[in-house]
C-alpha positions as MATLAB code, in Angstrom:
seq = 'MASSSSTTAIASGEKSDKFALYPSLKFVVSNLKSLVPHHLSSENYQIWRNHILKLFKANGFEEFLEPMSASTSSGRDQDQENEDPNVRNANWILTDQNLAAAICSTISAPVLPYIMHLETSAEIWQALQTRFQSSSRSKVIQLKNELHNLSMNTLSMQAYLAEIKKLVDNIASAGAKMDTEDIILHIMNGLPASYQSFKTYIRTMQNPLTLDALYALLISEEIHVQADSQRLAIPQDAQTALYSNRGRGHRGRGRSSQTNQPVQKQSAKSSLVCQICTKRGHTADICWHRHNANYVTPRTTPDTSNALLATSESSSTDWYLDSGASRLT';
ca = [
     -59.991 -139.654  201.234;
     -63.899 -139.022  201.114;
     -63.874 -135.878  201.829;
     -61.242 -134.894  198.922;
     -63.582 -136.924  196.463;
     -66.868 -135.407  197.500;
     -64.584 -131.928  197.355;
     -63.864 -132.832  193.663;
     -67.644 -134.065  192.714;
     -68.749 -130.838  194.227;
     -66.240 -129.168  191.880;
     -66.613 -131.046  188.487;
     -70.632 -130.679  189.451;
     -70.458 -127.054  189.852;
     -68.353 -126.952  186.471;
     -71.084 -129.102  184.531;
     -73.788 -126.382  185.776;
     -71.798 -123.498  184.270;
     -71.528 -125.421  180.965;
     -75.178 -126.260  181.007;
     -77.413 -124.432  177.970;
     -79.887 -122.193  180.094;
     -83.230 -122.564  178.580;
     -83.073 -119.472  176.218;
     -80.078 -121.625  174.113;
     -81.815 -124.287  174.552;
     -85.174 -122.849  172.602;
     -83.404 -121.899  169.843;
     -80.875 -124.553  169.409;
     -84.287 -127.100  169.683;
     -86.242 -124.992  167.638;
     -84.641 -122.280  165.045;
     -84.660 -125.058  161.880;
     -88.273 -125.371  162.695;
     -89.032 -121.989  163.198;
     -87.137 -120.778  160.079;
     -88.753 -123.364  157.227;
     -87.553 -122.074  154.386;
     -83.758 -122.604  154.679;
     -81.266 -119.980  153.430;
     -80.715 -119.712  149.449;
     -79.732 -116.956  146.939;
     -83.326 -115.766  146.223;
     -84.953 -115.460  150.227;
     -81.639 -113.639  151.794;
     -83.484 -110.867  153.633;
     -86.558 -113.213  154.612;
     -84.223 -115.786  156.422;
     -81.973 -112.653  157.821;
     -85.232 -111.251  159.394;
     -86.253 -114.704  160.612;
     -82.628 -115.207  162.687;
     -82.289 -111.851  163.398;
     -85.910 -111.411  165.641;
     -85.267 -115.228  167.124;
     -81.690 -113.646  168.710;
     -83.091 -110.769  169.736;
     -86.116 -112.085  171.548;
     -83.904 -114.474  173.450;
     -80.597 -111.946  174.146;
     -78.535 -113.397  171.535;
     -77.919 -110.539  169.001;
     -74.539 -109.648  170.484;
     -73.536 -113.343  169.408;
     -73.982 -111.745  165.219;
     -72.104 -108.482  166.489;
     -68.124 -108.721  165.570;
     -67.014 -108.503  168.952;
     -64.380 -110.545  170.959;
     -65.111 -112.829  173.684;
     -63.458 -110.921  176.491;
     -66.124 -108.155  175.791;
     -68.742 -110.271  175.865;
     -71.385 -110.371  178.917;
     -72.233 -113.335  180.256;
     -75.714 -114.560  181.329;
     -75.549 -115.337  185.522;
     -76.235 -112.668  187.535;
     -73.053 -113.415  189.238;
     -70.744 -112.764  186.414;
     -68.785 -110.348  187.736;
     -67.627 -112.527  190.133;
     -66.866 -115.126  187.161;
     -63.698 -116.681  186.586;
     -62.922 -114.864  183.305;
     -62.051 -118.351  181.972;
     -65.203 -119.400  182.694;
     -66.511 -116.762  181.498;
     -64.888 -117.252  177.916;
     -65.856 -120.921  178.302;
     -69.739 -119.937  178.699;
     -69.422 -117.367  175.587;
     -67.640 -120.043  173.371;
     -70.338 -122.358  174.327;
     -73.133 -120.547  173.561;
     -71.394 -119.192  170.244;
     -70.799 -122.734  168.789;
     -74.206 -123.774  169.504;
     -75.545 -120.395  167.715;
     -73.227 -121.560  164.834;
     -74.835 -124.623  164.748;
     -78.207 -123.597  165.179;
     -77.846 -120.986  162.066;
     -76.074 -123.927  159.892;
     -79.156 -126.169  160.363;
     -81.160 -123.491  158.502;
     -78.459 -122.869  155.483;
     -79.560 -124.704  152.028;
     -76.612 -127.218  150.699;
     -75.316 -124.763  148.424;
     -74.662 -122.236  150.436;
     -72.978 -124.273  153.007;
     -69.439 -124.114  151.191;
     -69.186 -120.467  151.555;
     -69.253 -120.660  155.339;
     -67.635 -123.967  156.419;
     -64.064 -122.618  157.189;
     -66.023 -120.302  159.298;
     -66.002 -120.206  163.572;
     -68.093 -118.254  165.276;
     -71.470 -116.985  164.532;
     -70.625 -113.629  163.547;
     -68.265 -114.275  161.134;
     -71.011 -116.848  159.170;
     -73.327 -113.879  160.026;
     -70.699 -110.903  158.259;
     -70.036 -113.633  155.385;
     -73.656 -113.867  154.731;
     -74.210 -110.368  154.587;
     -71.273 -109.405  152.365;
     -72.183 -112.336  150.202;
     -75.859 -111.324  149.331;
     -76.084 -107.635  149.972;
     -74.840 -107.029  146.589;
     -77.251 -109.391  144.353;
     -80.213 -108.310  146.675;
     -79.223 -104.704  145.751;
     -79.312 -105.864  142.001;
     -82.597 -107.457  142.710;
     -84.143 -104.365  143.894;
     -82.952 -102.285  140.846;
     -84.768 -104.549  138.752;
     -87.488 -105.080  140.822;
     -88.039 -101.096  140.895;
     -87.723 -101.226  136.744;
     -90.232 -103.983  136.467;
     -92.504 -101.429  138.585;
     -91.936  -98.312  136.598;
     -92.430 -100.447  133.192;
     -95.701 -102.078  134.264;
     -99.432 -100.962  132.751;
    -102.298 -101.789  133.137;
    -103.433 -102.277  129.453;
    -105.701 -105.062  128.873;
    -105.770 -105.880  132.912;
    -108.616 -105.957  135.389;
    -108.289 -103.405  137.960;
    -107.522 -106.093  140.474;
    -105.110 -107.834  138.350;
    -103.419 -105.018  137.961;
    -102.863 -104.225  142.017;
    -102.505 -107.796  142.708;
     -99.167 -107.148  140.081;
     -98.272 -103.919  141.627;
     -98.654 -105.320  145.240;
     -96.552 -108.298  144.089;
     -93.647 -106.269  143.275;
     -93.888 -104.315  146.120;
     -93.492 -107.103  148.499;
     -90.986 -108.500  146.572;
     -89.064 -105.188  146.625;
     -89.454 -105.277  150.914;
     -88.298 -108.736  150.888;
     -85.147 -107.605  149.170;
     -84.320 -105.630  151.823;
     -85.683 -102.015  150.522;
     -88.483 -100.048  151.596;
     -90.992  -98.081  149.161;
     -92.650  -94.633  150.413;
     -96.514  -94.933  150.093;
     -96.490  -91.878  147.837;
     -94.385  -93.537  145.164;
     -96.448  -96.472  145.143;
     -99.224  -94.330  144.196;
     -96.853  -92.843  142.197;
     -96.326  -95.957  139.832;
    -100.373  -96.891  139.718;
    -100.812  -93.541  138.426;
     -98.443  -93.661  135.860;
     -99.638  -97.426  134.736;
    -103.379  -96.476  134.376;
    -104.659  -95.513  130.578;
    -105.862  -92.486  129.257;
    -109.794  -93.328  130.454;
    -108.460  -92.333  133.883;
    -107.165  -89.258  133.646;
    -109.524  -87.343  135.185;
    -109.743  -89.661  137.990;
    -105.491  -89.294  137.772;
    -106.000  -85.310  138.245;
    -108.284  -85.773  140.721;
    -105.893  -87.904  142.810;
    -103.351  -85.668  142.628;
    -105.095  -82.785  143.537;
    -106.271  -83.932  146.487;
    -104.990  -82.249  150.197;
    -105.596  -85.026  152.628;
    -102.795  -87.976  152.635;
    -104.132  -90.779  150.630;
    -103.805  -94.500  151.864;
    -103.050  -97.553  149.886;
    -106.136  -99.238  150.542;
    -108.097  -96.212  150.350;
    -107.029  -95.853  146.886;
    -107.435  -99.519  146.015;
    -111.577  -99.274  146.853;
    -111.284  -95.747  144.820;
    -110.086  -97.406  142.101;
    -111.809 -100.513  142.166;
    -115.220  -98.050  142.002;
    -113.661  -95.955  139.152;
    -113.657  -99.230  136.993;
    -117.273  -99.560  136.803;
    -118.101  -96.172  135.932;
    -115.426  -96.327  133.205;
    -116.677  -99.393  131.823;
    -120.084  -98.107  132.024;
    -119.373  -94.736  130.198;
    -117.791  -97.073  127.498;
    -121.210  -99.119  126.892;
    -122.615  -96.248  126.745;
    -120.511  -94.391  124.282;
    -120.485  -97.907  122.171;
    -124.564  -98.060  121.514;
    -124.592  -95.362  118.651;
    -121.716  -96.616  116.844;
    -123.059  -99.757  116.695;
    -126.311  -98.507  115.551;
    -124.717  -96.409  112.644;
    -122.486  -99.635  111.682;
    -125.706 -101.573  111.686;
    -127.259  -98.950  109.575;
    -124.847  -99.234  106.614;
    -124.727 -102.752  107.071;
    -128.581 -103.145  106.293;
    -127.955 -100.410  103.432;
    -125.091 -102.754  101.915;
    -126.921 -105.695  102.014;
    -129.826 -104.163  100.542;
    -128.055 -103.352   97.341;
    -126.460 -106.476   97.079;
    -129.997 -107.642   97.324;
    -131.280 -104.918   94.697;
    -128.073 -106.844   92.440;
    -128.827 -110.186   93.016;
    -132.912 -109.452   92.167;
    -131.378 -108.040   88.951;
    -129.108 -110.577   88.059;
    -132.087 -113.038   88.413;
    -134.313 -111.117   86.240;
    -132.193 -110.777   83.549;
    -133.375 -113.949   81.529;
    -137.217 -112.439   81.575;
    -135.621 -109.436   80.201;
    -134.297 -111.321   77.835;
    -137.343 -113.077   77.160;
    -139.200 -109.868   77.046;
    -136.718 -107.883   74.515;
    -136.988 -110.789   72.197;
    -140.803 -110.928   71.875;
    -140.919 -107.602   71.316;
    -138.926 -107.915   67.985;
    -141.035 -107.825   65.044;
    -140.088 -108.950   61.831;
    -140.409 -106.426   58.938;
    -141.023 -108.829   56.129;
    -143.932 -111.231   57.840;
    -144.701 -109.165   60.336;
    -144.293 -112.014   63.031;
    -142.864 -111.351   66.714;
    -139.975 -113.118   67.571;
    -137.283 -112.232   65.117;
    -136.280 -109.537   62.797;
    -135.929 -109.653   59.174;
    -132.004 -110.640   58.332;
    -133.064 -114.152   60.251;
    -136.706 -114.553   58.639;
    -137.326 -117.292   56.723;
    -139.658 -115.779   53.959;
    -136.566 -113.062   53.318;
    -135.338 -115.002   49.931;
    -138.897 -116.175   48.667;
    -139.698 -114.047   45.754;
    -143.295 -114.887   45.337;
    -143.791 -113.709   49.494;
    -146.075 -111.060   49.772;
    -145.323 -108.815   52.821;
    -149.143 -108.654   54.724;
    -150.807 -105.388   55.090;
    -149.857 -103.588   58.391;
    -152.064 -102.693   60.564;
    -152.254  -99.297   63.253;
    -151.023 -101.250   65.641;
    -148.631 -103.271   63.718;
    -147.107  -99.910   62.661;
    -147.001  -99.029   66.219;
    -145.232 -102.693   66.957;
    -142.598 -102.662   64.150;
    -141.032  -99.125   65.843;
    -140.523 -100.853   68.962;
    -137.199 -101.314   69.936;
    -135.349 -104.123   71.414;
    -134.098 -102.693   74.479;
    -136.143 -103.235   76.932;
    -137.033 -100.041   79.533;
    -134.086  -99.680   82.816;
    -135.073 -100.069   86.118;
    -132.219  -98.432   87.716;
    -131.467  -94.825   89.055;
    -129.130  -92.745   87.771;
    -127.897  -89.267   89.015;
    -128.438  -86.023   87.348;
    -125.516  -84.364   86.491;
    -126.816  -81.123   86.087;
    -126.038  -80.079   82.698;
    -128.237  -78.346   80.695;
    -126.588  -79.336   77.382;
    -124.109  -81.745   75.560;
    -120.852  -80.451   73.798;
];
């Protein structure tokens, strides 16, 4: 009896050791949720997929993500060839279920209903790939369209290059890769006309150009373009100021002529000489001696005679253009 009970205990101990979690599996199950901080959503499938795939490959579990049967999967023990097929399948199922649970712990609540009916890790992996691959493709097309239409306009060079990098990174996270030459082409197409000579220089370069080198050249070129714009703006500002001063001077003369009008009128009035009383300041039609039949007009002196010839119009100080005509018709 004692020997049979000990034999049963040894057999059960060996069986429990067969189903024990080996270190790599225990590490993945315990730490996968913390190693993948961002849960799977409709926006980050490619990033989530890369994290999971790298962790599974690093620990030797990538085969559980492939659609293969348990009978063809390899065991973990060195003596797997001598292992009972039933035990081998049981170990595979145990490992697969632990990995499936670990994967589900990194999926957000809105996505979980789409995989709750699935059993194996491979089924979950393929279902997620089928669901999110098409949306990732449409997102890549949208991002590439935004990159194609992006222009520098009023942005600074650093801000423009930051927008380019942001779109390129988003395209990469969506599962697509862009060639360096394509990125350079998009950058060149978005530059304004003031960078035309620089674009010609870049297009005619014989040696390949890295993005880091292009960024440095663009920052330097922006400084030169701004300096040239400031030099060209100085003569225009001086010419504008000249015209502005002329306009203010003309307006000043206009105000001066307006303020001098009362003085001119007063001077013209004082130059009037009455033909009846020979006094200044009024004319004969309003003279108070006009209806006085007994009034005798004083004798005029040469100075007075000359004064009588004075007109009521004052000389104009305005300048007039010569028409060039020799006679009037």
